[in-house]
Coordinates of C-alpha atoms in Angstrom, one line a residue:
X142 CA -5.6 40.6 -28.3
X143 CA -2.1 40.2 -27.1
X144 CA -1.3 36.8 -25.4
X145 CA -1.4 36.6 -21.5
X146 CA 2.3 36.3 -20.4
X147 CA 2.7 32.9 -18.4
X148 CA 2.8 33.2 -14.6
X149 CA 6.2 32.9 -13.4
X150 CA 7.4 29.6 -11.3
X151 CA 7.7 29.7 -7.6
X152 CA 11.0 28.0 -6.9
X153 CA 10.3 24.7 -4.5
X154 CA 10.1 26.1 -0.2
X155 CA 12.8 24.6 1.5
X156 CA 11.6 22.5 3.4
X157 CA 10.3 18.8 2.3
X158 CA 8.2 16.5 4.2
X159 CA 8.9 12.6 3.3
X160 CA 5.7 10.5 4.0
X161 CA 6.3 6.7 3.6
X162 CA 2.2 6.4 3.9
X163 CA 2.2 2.4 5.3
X164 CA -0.8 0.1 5.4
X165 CA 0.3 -0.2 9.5
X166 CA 2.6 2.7 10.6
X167 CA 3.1 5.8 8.8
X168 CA 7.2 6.6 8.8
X169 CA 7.4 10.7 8.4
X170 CA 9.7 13.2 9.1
X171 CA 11.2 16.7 7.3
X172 CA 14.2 16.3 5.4
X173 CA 17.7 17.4 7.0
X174 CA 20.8 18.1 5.4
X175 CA 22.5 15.2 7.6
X176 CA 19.2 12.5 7.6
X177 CA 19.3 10.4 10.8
X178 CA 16.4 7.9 10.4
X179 CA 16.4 7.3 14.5
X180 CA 15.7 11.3 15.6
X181 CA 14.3 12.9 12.5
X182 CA 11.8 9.7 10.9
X183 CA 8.5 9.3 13.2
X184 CA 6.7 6.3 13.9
X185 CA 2.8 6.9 13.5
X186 CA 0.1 4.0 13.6
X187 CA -2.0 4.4 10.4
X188 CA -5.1 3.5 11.8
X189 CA -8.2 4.7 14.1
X190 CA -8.7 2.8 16.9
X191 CA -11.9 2.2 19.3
X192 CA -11.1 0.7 22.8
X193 CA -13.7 -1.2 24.6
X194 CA -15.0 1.7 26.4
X195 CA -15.7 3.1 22.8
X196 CA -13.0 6.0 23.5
X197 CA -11.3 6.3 19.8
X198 CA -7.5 7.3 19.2
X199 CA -6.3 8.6 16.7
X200 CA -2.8 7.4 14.8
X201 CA -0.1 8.6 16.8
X202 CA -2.5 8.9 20.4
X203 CA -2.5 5.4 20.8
X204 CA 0.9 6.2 22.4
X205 CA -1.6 7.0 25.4
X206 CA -3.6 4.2 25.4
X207 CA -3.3 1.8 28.3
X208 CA -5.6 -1.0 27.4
X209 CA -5.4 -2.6 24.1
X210 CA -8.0 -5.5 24.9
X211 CA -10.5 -5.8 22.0
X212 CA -9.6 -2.5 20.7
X213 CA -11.2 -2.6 16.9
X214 CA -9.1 -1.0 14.3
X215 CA -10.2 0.8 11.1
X216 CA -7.2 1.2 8.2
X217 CA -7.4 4.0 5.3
X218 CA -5.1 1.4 3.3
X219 CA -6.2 -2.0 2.5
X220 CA -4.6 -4.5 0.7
X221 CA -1.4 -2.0 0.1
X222 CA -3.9 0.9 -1.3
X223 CA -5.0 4.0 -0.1
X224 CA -8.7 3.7 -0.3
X225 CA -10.6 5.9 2.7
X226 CA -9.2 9.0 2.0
X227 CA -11.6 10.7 5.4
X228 CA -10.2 8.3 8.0
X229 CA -6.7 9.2 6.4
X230 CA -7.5 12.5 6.3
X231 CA -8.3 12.8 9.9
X232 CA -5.0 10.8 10.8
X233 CA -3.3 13.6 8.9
X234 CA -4.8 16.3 10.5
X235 CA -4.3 15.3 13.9
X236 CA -0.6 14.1 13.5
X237 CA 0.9 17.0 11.1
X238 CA -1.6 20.0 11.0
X239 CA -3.3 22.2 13.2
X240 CA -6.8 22.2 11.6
X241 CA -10.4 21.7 13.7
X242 CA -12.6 20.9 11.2
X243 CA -14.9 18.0 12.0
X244 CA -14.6 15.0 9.6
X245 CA -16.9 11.5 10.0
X246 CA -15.2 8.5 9.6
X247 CA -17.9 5.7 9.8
X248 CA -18.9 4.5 13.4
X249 CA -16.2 6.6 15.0
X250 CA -17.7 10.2 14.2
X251 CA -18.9 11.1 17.1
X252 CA -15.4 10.7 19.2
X253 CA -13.3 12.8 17.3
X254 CA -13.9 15.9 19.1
X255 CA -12.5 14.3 22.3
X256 CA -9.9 12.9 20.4
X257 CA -8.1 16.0 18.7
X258 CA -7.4 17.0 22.6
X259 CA -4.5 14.7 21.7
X260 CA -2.8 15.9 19.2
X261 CA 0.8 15.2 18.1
X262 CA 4.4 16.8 16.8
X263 CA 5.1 17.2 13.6
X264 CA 2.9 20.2 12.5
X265 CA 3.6 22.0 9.2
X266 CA 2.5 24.3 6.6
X267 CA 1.7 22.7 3.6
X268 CA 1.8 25.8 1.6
X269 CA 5.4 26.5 2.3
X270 CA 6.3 22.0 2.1
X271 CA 7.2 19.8 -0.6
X272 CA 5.6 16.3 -0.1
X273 CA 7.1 13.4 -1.1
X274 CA 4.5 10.3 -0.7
X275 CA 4.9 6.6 -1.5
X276 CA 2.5 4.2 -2.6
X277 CA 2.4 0.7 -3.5
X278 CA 3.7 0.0 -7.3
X279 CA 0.3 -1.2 -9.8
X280 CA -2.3 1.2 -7.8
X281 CA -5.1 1.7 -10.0
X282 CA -5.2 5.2 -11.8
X283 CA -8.3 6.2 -10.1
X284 CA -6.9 6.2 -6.5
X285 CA -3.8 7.8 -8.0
X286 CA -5.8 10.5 -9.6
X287 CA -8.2 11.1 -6.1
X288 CA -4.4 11.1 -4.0
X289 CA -3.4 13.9 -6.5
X290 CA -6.5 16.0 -5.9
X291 CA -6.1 15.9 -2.4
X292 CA -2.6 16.7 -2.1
X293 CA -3.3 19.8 -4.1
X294 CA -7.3 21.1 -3.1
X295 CA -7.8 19.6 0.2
X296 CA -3.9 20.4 1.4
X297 CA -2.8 22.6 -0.9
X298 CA 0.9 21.3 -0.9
X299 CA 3.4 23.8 -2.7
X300 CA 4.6 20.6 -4.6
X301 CA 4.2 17.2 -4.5
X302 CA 6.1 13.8 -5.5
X303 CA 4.0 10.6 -6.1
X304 CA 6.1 7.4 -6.7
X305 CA 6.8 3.7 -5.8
X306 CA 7.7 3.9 -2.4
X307 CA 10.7 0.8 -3.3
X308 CA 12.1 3.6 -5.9
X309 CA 12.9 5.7 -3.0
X310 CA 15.8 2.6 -1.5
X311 CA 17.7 3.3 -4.5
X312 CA 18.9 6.9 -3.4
X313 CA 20.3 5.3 -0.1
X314 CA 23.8 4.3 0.4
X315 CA 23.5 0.8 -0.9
X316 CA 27.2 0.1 -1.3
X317 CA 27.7 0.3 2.3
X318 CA 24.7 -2.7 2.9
X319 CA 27.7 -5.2 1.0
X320 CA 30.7 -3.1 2.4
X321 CA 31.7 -2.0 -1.1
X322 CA 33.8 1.3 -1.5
X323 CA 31.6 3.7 -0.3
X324 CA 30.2 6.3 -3.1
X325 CA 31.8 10.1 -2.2
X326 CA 30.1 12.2 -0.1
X327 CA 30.4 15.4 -2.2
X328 CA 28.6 14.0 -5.1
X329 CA 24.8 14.6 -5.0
X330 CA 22.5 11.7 -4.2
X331 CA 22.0 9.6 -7.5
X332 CA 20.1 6.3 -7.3
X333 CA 22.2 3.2 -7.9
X334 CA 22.1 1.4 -11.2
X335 CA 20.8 -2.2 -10.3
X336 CA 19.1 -2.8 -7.0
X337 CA 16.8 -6.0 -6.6
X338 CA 14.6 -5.0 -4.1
X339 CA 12.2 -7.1 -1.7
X340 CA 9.3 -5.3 0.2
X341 CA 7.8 -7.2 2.6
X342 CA 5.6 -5.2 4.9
X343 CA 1.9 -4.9 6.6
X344 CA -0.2 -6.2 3.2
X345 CA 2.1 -7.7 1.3
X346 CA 5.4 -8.7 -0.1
X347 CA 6.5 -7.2 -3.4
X348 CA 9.7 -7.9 -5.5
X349 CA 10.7 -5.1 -7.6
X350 CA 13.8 -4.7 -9.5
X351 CA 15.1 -1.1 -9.8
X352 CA 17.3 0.4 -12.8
X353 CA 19.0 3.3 -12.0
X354 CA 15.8 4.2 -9.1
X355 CA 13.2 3.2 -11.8
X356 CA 11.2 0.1 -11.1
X357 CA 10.9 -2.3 -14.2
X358 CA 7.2 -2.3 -14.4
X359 CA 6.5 -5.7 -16.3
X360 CA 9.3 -7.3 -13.7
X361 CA 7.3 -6.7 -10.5
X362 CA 5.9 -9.3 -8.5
X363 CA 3.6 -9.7 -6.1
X364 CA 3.0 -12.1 -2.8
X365 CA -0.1 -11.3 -1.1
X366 CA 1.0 -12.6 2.3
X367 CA 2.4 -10.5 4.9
X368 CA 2.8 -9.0 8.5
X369 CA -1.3 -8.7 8.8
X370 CA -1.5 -12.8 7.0
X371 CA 1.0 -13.9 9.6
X372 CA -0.9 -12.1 12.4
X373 CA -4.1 -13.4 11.9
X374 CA -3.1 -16.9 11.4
X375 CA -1.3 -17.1 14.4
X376 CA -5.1 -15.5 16.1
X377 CA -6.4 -18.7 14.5
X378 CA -3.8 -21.4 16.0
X379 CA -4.0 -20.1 19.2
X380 CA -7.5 -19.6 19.3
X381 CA -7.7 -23.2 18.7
X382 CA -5.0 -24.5 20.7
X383 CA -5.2 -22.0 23.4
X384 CA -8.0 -18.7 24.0
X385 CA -10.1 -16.9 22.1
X386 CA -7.9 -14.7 20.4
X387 CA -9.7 -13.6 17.2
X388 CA -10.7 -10.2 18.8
X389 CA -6.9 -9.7 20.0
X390 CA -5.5 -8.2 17.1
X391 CA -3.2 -6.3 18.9
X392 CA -2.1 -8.9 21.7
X393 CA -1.5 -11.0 18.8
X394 CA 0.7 -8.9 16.9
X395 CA 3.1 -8.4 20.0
X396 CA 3.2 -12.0 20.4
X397 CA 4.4 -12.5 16.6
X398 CA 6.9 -10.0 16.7
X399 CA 8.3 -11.3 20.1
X400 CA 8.7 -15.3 19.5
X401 CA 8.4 -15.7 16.0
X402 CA 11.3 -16.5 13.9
X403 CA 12.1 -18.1 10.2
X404 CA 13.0 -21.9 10.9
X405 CA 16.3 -22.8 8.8
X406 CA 15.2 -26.8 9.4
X407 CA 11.5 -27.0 9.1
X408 CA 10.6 -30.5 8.9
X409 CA 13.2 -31.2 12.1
X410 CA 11.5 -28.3 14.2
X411 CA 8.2 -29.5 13.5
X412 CA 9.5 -33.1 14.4
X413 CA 11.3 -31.8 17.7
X414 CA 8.2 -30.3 19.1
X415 CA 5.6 -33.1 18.1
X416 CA 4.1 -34.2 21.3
X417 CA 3.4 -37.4 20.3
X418 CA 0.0 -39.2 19.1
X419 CA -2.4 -40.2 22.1
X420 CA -1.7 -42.4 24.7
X421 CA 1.9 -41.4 24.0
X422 CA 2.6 -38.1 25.2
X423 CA 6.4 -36.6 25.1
X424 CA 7.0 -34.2 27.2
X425 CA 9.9 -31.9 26.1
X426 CA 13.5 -32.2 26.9
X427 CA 16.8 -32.3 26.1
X428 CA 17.3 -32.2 21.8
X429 CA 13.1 -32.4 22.3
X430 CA 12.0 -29.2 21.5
X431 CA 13.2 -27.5 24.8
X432 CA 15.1 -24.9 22.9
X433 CA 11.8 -24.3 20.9
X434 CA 8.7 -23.8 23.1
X435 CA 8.7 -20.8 25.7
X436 CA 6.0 -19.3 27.7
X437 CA 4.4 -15.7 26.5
X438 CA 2.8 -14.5 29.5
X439 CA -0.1 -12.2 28.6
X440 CA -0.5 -8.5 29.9
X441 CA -3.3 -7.7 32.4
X442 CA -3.0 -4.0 31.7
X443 CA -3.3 -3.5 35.1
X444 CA -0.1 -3.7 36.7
X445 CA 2.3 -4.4 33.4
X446 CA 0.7 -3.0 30.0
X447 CA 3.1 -5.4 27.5
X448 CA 3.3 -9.1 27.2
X449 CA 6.7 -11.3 27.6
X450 CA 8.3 -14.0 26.4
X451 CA 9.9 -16.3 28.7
X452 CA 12.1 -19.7 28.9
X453 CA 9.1 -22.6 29.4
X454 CA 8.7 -23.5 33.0
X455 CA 6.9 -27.1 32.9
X456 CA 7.6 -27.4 37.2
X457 CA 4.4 -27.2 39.0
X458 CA 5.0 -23.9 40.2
X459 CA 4.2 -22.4 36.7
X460 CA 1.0 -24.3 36.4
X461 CA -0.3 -23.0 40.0
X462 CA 0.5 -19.7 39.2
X463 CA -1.7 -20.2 36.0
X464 CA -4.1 -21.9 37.8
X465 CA -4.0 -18.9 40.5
X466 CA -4.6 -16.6 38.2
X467 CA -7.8 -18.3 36.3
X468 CA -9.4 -18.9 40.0
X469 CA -9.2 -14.5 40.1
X470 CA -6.8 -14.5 42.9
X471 CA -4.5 -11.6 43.0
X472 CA -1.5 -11.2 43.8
X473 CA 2.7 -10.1 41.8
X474 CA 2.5 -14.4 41.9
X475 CA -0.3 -15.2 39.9
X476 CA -0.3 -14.4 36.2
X477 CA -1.3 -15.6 33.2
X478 CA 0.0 -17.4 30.0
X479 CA 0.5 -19.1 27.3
X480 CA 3.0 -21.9 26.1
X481 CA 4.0 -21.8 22.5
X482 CA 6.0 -24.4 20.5
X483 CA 5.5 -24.7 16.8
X484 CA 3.7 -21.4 16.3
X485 CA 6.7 -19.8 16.6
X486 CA 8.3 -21.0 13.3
X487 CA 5.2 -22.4 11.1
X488 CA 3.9 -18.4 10.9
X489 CA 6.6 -16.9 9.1
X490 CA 6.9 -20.4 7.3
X491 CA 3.7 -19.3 5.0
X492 CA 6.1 -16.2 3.3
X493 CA 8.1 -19.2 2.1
X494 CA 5.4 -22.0 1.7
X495 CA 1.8 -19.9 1.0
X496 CA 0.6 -23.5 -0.2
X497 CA 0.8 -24.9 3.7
X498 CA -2.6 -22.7 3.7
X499 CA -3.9 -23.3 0.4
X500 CA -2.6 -20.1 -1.2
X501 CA -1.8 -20.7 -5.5
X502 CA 1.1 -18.9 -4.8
X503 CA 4.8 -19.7 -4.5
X504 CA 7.1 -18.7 -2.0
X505 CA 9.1 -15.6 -1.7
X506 CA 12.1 -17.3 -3.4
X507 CA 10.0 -18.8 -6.3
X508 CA 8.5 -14.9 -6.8
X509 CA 12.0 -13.5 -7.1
X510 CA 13.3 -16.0 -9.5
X511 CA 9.4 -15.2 -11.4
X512 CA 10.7 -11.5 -11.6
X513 CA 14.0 -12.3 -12.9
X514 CA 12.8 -14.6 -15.6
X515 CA 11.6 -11.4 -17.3
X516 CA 14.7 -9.3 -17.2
X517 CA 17.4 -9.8 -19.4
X518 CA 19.6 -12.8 -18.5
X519 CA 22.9 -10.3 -18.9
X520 CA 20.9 -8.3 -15.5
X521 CA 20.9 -11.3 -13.4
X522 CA 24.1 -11.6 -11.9
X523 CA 24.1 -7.6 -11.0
X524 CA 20.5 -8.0 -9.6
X525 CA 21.3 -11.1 -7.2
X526 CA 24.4 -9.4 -6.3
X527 CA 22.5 -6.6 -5.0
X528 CA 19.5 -7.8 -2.9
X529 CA 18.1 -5.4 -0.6
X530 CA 15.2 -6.5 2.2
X531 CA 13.0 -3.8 3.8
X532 CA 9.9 -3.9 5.5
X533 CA 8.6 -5.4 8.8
X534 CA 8.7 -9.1 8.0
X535 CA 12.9 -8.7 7.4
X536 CA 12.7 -8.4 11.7
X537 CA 12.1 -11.7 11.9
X538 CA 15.2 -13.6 13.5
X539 CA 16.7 -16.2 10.7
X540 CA 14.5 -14.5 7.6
X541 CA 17.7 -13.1 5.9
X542 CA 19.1 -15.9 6.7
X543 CA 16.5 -18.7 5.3
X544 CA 15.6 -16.5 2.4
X545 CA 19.1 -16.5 1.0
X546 CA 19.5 -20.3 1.2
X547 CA 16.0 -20.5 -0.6
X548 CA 17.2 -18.2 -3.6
X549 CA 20.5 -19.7 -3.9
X550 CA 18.9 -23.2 -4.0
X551 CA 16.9 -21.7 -7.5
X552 CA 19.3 -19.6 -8.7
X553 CA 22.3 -19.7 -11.6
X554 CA 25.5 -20.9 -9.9
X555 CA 27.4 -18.8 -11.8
X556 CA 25.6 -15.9 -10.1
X557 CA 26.7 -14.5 -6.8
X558 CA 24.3 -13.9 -4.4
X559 CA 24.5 -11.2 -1.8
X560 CA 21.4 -10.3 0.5
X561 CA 21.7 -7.4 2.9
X562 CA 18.8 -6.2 5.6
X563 CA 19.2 -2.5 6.7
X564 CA 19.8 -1.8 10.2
X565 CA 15.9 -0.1 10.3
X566 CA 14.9 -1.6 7.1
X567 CA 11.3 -0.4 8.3
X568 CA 12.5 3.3 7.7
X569 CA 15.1 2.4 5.5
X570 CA 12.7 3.6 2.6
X571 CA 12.0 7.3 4.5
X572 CA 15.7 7.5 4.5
X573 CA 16.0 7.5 0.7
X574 CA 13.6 9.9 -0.1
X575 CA 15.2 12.2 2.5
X576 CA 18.4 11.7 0.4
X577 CA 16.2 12.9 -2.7
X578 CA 14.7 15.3 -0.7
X579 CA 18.3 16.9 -0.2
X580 CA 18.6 17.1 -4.0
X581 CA 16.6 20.2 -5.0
X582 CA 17.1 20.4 -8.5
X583 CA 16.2 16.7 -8.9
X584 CA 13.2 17.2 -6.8
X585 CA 12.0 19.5 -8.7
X586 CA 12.5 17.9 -12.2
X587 CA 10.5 14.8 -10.5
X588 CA 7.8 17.4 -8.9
X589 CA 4.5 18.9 -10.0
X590 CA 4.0 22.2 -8.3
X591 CA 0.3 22.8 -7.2
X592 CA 0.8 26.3 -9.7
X593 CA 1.5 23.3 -12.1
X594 CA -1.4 21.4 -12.0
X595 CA -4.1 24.0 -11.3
X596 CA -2.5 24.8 -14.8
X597 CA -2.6 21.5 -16.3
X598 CA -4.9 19.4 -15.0
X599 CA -4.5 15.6 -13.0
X600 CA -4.2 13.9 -15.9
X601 CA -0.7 16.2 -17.0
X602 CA 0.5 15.3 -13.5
X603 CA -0.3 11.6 -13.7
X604 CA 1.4 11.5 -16.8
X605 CA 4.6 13.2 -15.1
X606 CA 4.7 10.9 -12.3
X607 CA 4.5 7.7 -14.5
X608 CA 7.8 8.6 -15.9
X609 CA 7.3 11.9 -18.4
X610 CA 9.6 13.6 -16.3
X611 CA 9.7 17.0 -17.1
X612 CA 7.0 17.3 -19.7
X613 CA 6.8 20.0 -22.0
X614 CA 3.7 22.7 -21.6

């Protein structure tokens, strides 16, 4: 019987859709042949939410949603790993397809038909769309293997990219971060060949160390403290010290990302705002902590939807209008806050002391000098010359800043150290794999095609994306 002649390759569509699939916010946007992260890379909660008067949103409809008090929140991606595929499913769907089909997602099911009435941009044909997905670096093989078969049965992708999502920072124009010569512009995007690179985002922090866009697997270290730790310790300090916060997820988190910042003197902040032992109150003043504690005046959703921080008013006119606004009297002069001193700076303390809370862990600075203890010592000075902070977290005012004193406190002296933060360093991995997304032919040596592995088989394809690269058949 004369041998089947083997089907001929589709060549990859032309259009690529680059999914940075985050534990909070889901960066995606198609690939254009001038990337510009600000109008082509969209910010999507990764989440479905259910408000107190059990209407649910979906991801990118909580744009609509006017009152975030005790709104309950349910995550595909815990601890940095996809792992509820039907409530990231339904996200999907409603934020970049035009599909009805009816999916249950625990105690939410029964809202979802309301829901899709708000659907948003983004809509494409995944039959005629490369994907290029991120995930978080050590994910165990079977959530790797039940990504792949969805990508390819329940989408049907034309191709598909699974990798690291820190890999993806290495295709960006990193000599511009420490204003070296910039790398010509005719040349097609090829990673750099050193990049130490810190991810500190929703779950985590990770430090992974890149060779030419390859992450050196036995190097990469893990912190398990980030922008959902700091969140929900600051729920605890002012539930204590203030309200009842711990069903204020979302309050909270606006509150962190509006006063919070990395101390640079911890022990003198801590001393500056101590108000004294009892019987000896201080009250704050001049070189006392003034400069420190502000006022974060909470939103009634009523008549304005987000918080503010303020300058701390200690007259008596700030305590009336608190006092105003507890007694239910209404009014544009009552309203409702809080006053904040240490908080501010002992949150983002734990990335750099996780032992203030008990944590076995050290601090980001210890971690990197951990991940560099395996690399060759010849690899150090090009790694700490090219230090690279994404994520979140780096938004914090004074983190850049307090991280590089920490790491040059550990590290060589002969070594130069050079730390740079991206202008959006939330989107700044998106923005490398749209850079690799501009590349065709080097897509599509990194790629499986969904012809590929209906041919093959997962396993073929998880062998390819754990660095066969173009593997024979």
């Amino acid at each position: 019987m004369p041998r089947q002649a083997k089907p001929t390759e589709r060549p990859l569509p032309d259009r690529t859709l680059v999914l940075d699939n985050g534990a909070y916010t889901i960066k995606a946007g198609f690939a254009t042949g001038t990337p510009d992260a600000e109008k082509d890379c969209h910010l999507l909660p990764n989440c479905i939410a259910r408000a107190r008067d059990k209407r649910v949103w979906i991801g990118g409809q909580l744009e609509h949603c006017k009152d975030f008090g005790e709104m309950a929140f349910r995550r595909p991606v815990e601890k940095g790993y996809l792992v509820n595929w039907e409530g990231q499913r339904e996200i999907w769907h409603s934020s970049f397809f035009d599909d009805d089909a009816k999916v249950k997602v625990g105690f939410m099911d029964v809202y979802l038909t309301e829901s899709r009435k708000l659907k948003s941009g983004l809509q494409c044909d995944p039959r005629e769309t490369n994907l290029i997905l991120t995930e978080a670096p050590n994910a165990p093989v079977a959530l790797q293997t039940n990504c792949d078969q969805m990508i390819f049965e329940e989408f049907e992708f034309a191709s598909y990219y699974r990798c690291v999502g820190a890999s993806l920072n290495a295709y960006n124009n990193i000599p511009s971060l420490f204003n070296d010569p910039p790398r010509q512009s005719d040349t097609p995007p090829l990673p750099v060949e050193t990049l130490l690179l810190i991810d500190t985002g929703f779950s985590h922090t990770t430090i992974i160390p890149l060779l030419h866009g390859r992450p050196v697997q036995s190097a990469i270290r893990r912190l398990d403290i980030g922008g959902k730790f700091l969140t929900n310790y600051l729920k605890e300090l002012v539930s204590i010290r203030h309200y009842n916060m711990i069903d204020e997820t979302h309050l909270m988190n606006e509150v962190k990302e509006a006063v919070c910042y990395a101390s640079h003197n911890f022990k003198g902040d801590l001393e500056r705002t101590w108000k004294g032992s009892v019987g000896d109150r201080r009250k704050p003043g001049v070189g006392n902590g003034a400069d420190v504690v502000v006022d974060y005046v909470l939103p009634d959703y009523n008549t304005h939807k987000v918080g503010f921080m303020r300058p701390h008013d200690p007259s008596l006119t700030g305590k009336l209008k608190k006092l105003g606004s507890a007694a239910g009297a209404t009014g544009d002069g009552f309203e409702d806050f809080m006053t904040l001193g240490n908080e501010r700076f002992t949150v983002p303390e734990l990335l750099f002391s996780p032992g203030d809370v008990g944590m076995k862990q050290g601090g980001i600075a210890e971690v990197v000098m951990q991940s560099l203890q395996v690399l060759p010592t010849g690899l150090w000075s090009a790694m700490l010359a090219n230090v690279v902070v994404v994520g979140g977290n780096a938004n914090i005012p004074g983190f850049v800043e307090r991280l590089e004193a920490e790491i040059r406190s550990l590290a060589p002296t002969d070594c130069i150290l050079r730390i740079a933060k991206p202008v959006d360093p939330v989107k700044y991995t998106w923005l490398g794999g749209t850079n690799l997304a501009n590349n065709l032919p080097v897509l599509r040596g990194m790629a499986a095609t969904r012809q590929e592995y209906l041919e093959h088989g997962s396993g073929w394809v998880a062998r390819k994306f754990s660095g066969g690269g173009k593997m024979a058949k």
